[in-house]
Coordinates of C-alpha atoms in Angstrom, one line a residue:
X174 CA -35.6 2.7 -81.3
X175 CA -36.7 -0.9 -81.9
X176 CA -39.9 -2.6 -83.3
X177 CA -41.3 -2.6 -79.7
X178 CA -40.9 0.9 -79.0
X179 CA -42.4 1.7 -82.1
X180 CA -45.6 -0.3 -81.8
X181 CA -45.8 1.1 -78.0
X182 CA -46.0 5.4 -79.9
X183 CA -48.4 3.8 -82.7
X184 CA -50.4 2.3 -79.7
X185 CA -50.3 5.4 -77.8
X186 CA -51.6 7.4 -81.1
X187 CA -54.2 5.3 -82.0
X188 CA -55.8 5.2 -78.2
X189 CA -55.6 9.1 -77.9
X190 CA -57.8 9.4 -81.7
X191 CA -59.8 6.8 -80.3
X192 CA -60.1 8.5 -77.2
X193 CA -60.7 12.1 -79.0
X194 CA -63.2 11.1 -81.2
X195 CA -65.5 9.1 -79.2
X196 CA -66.6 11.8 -76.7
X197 CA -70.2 10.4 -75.9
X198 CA -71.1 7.4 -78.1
X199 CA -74.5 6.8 -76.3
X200 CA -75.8 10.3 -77.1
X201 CA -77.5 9.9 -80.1
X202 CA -80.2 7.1 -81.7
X203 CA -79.4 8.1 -85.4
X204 CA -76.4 8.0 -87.3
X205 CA -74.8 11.0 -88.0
X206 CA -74.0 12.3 -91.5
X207 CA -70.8 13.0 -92.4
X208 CA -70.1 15.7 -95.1
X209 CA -67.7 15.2 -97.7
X210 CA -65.4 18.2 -96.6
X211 CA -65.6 16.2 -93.2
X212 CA -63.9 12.9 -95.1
X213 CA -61.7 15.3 -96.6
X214 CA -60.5 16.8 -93.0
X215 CA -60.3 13.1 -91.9
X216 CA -58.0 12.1 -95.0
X217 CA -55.5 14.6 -94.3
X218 CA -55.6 14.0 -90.6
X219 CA -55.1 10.7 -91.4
X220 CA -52.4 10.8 -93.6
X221 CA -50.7 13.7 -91.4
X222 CA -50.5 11.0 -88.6
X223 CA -49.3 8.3 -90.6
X224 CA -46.8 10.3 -91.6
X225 CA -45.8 11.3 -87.8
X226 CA -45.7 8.0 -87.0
X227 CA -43.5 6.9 -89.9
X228 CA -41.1 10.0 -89.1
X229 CA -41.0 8.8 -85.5
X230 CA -40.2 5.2 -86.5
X231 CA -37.4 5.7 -89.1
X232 CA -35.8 8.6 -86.7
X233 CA -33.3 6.2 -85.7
X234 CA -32.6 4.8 -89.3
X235 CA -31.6 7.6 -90.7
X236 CA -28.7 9.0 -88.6
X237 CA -26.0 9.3 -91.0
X238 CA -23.1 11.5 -92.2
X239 CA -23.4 13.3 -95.5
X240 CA -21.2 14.9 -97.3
X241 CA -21.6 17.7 -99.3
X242 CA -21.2 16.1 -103.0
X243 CA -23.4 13.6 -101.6
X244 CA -26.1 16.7 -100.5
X245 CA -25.8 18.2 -103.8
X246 CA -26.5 14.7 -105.7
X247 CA -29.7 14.4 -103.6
X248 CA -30.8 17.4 -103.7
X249 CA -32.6 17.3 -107.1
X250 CA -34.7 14.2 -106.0
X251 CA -35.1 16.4 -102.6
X252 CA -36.8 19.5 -104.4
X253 CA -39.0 17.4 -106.7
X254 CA -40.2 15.7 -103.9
X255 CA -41.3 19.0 -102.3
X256 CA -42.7 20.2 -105.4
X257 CA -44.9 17.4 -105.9
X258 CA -45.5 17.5 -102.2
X259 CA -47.1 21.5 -102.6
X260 CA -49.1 20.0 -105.9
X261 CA -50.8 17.5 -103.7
X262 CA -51.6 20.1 -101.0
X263 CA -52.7 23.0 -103.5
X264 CA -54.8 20.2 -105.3
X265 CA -56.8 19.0 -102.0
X266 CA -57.2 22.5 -101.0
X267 CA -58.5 23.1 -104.3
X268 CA -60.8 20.1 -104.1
X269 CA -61.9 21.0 -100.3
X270 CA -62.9 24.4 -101.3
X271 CA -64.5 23.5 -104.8
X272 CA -66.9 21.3 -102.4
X273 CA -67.2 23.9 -100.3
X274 CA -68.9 25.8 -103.0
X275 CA -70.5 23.4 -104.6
X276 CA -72.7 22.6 -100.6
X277 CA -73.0 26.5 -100.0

């Protein structure tokens, strides 16, 4: 995949948000609140995509060979990644339902 393809998925991504989240601009005179669990939802959407998109750009990068010595060096950095990945998840949902409480 080259540069071009990748900007043409990003483009694609970014016009069907766009396209979800503006469903009838016109409708209302007043600006709409948005909660903080709703910035919270947003965040992690966010990120989630960005992380898509990165997947989808690097696919063709990473298509290499790996031996198994090799597998077993990386592994260490592997599961500490995913460890500190579950922290950051258990700490959001910790912090989404902490505000969830707190506006009950």
């Amino acid at each position: 995949m080259d540069a071009s393809e990748g900007l043409a998925i990003v483009n694609r991504m970014v016009e069907t948000v766009a396209l979800s989240d503006d469903a009838d601009p016109g409708s209302s005179t007043t600006p709409k609140e948005t909660s903080p669990t709703d910035m919270l939802r947003l965040k992690q959407q966010m990120s989630n995509q960005c992380f898509e998109m990165e997947v989808q750009l690097n696919a063709g990068k990473n298509k290499r060979s790996c031996s198994a010595s090799e597998a077993e060096r990386e592994l260490p950095d592997f599961m500490s990644e995913l460890e500190e990945a579950k922290v950051v998840h258990f700490n959001s949902t910790l912090a989404l339902h902490r505000m969830q409480m707190w506006h009950a």
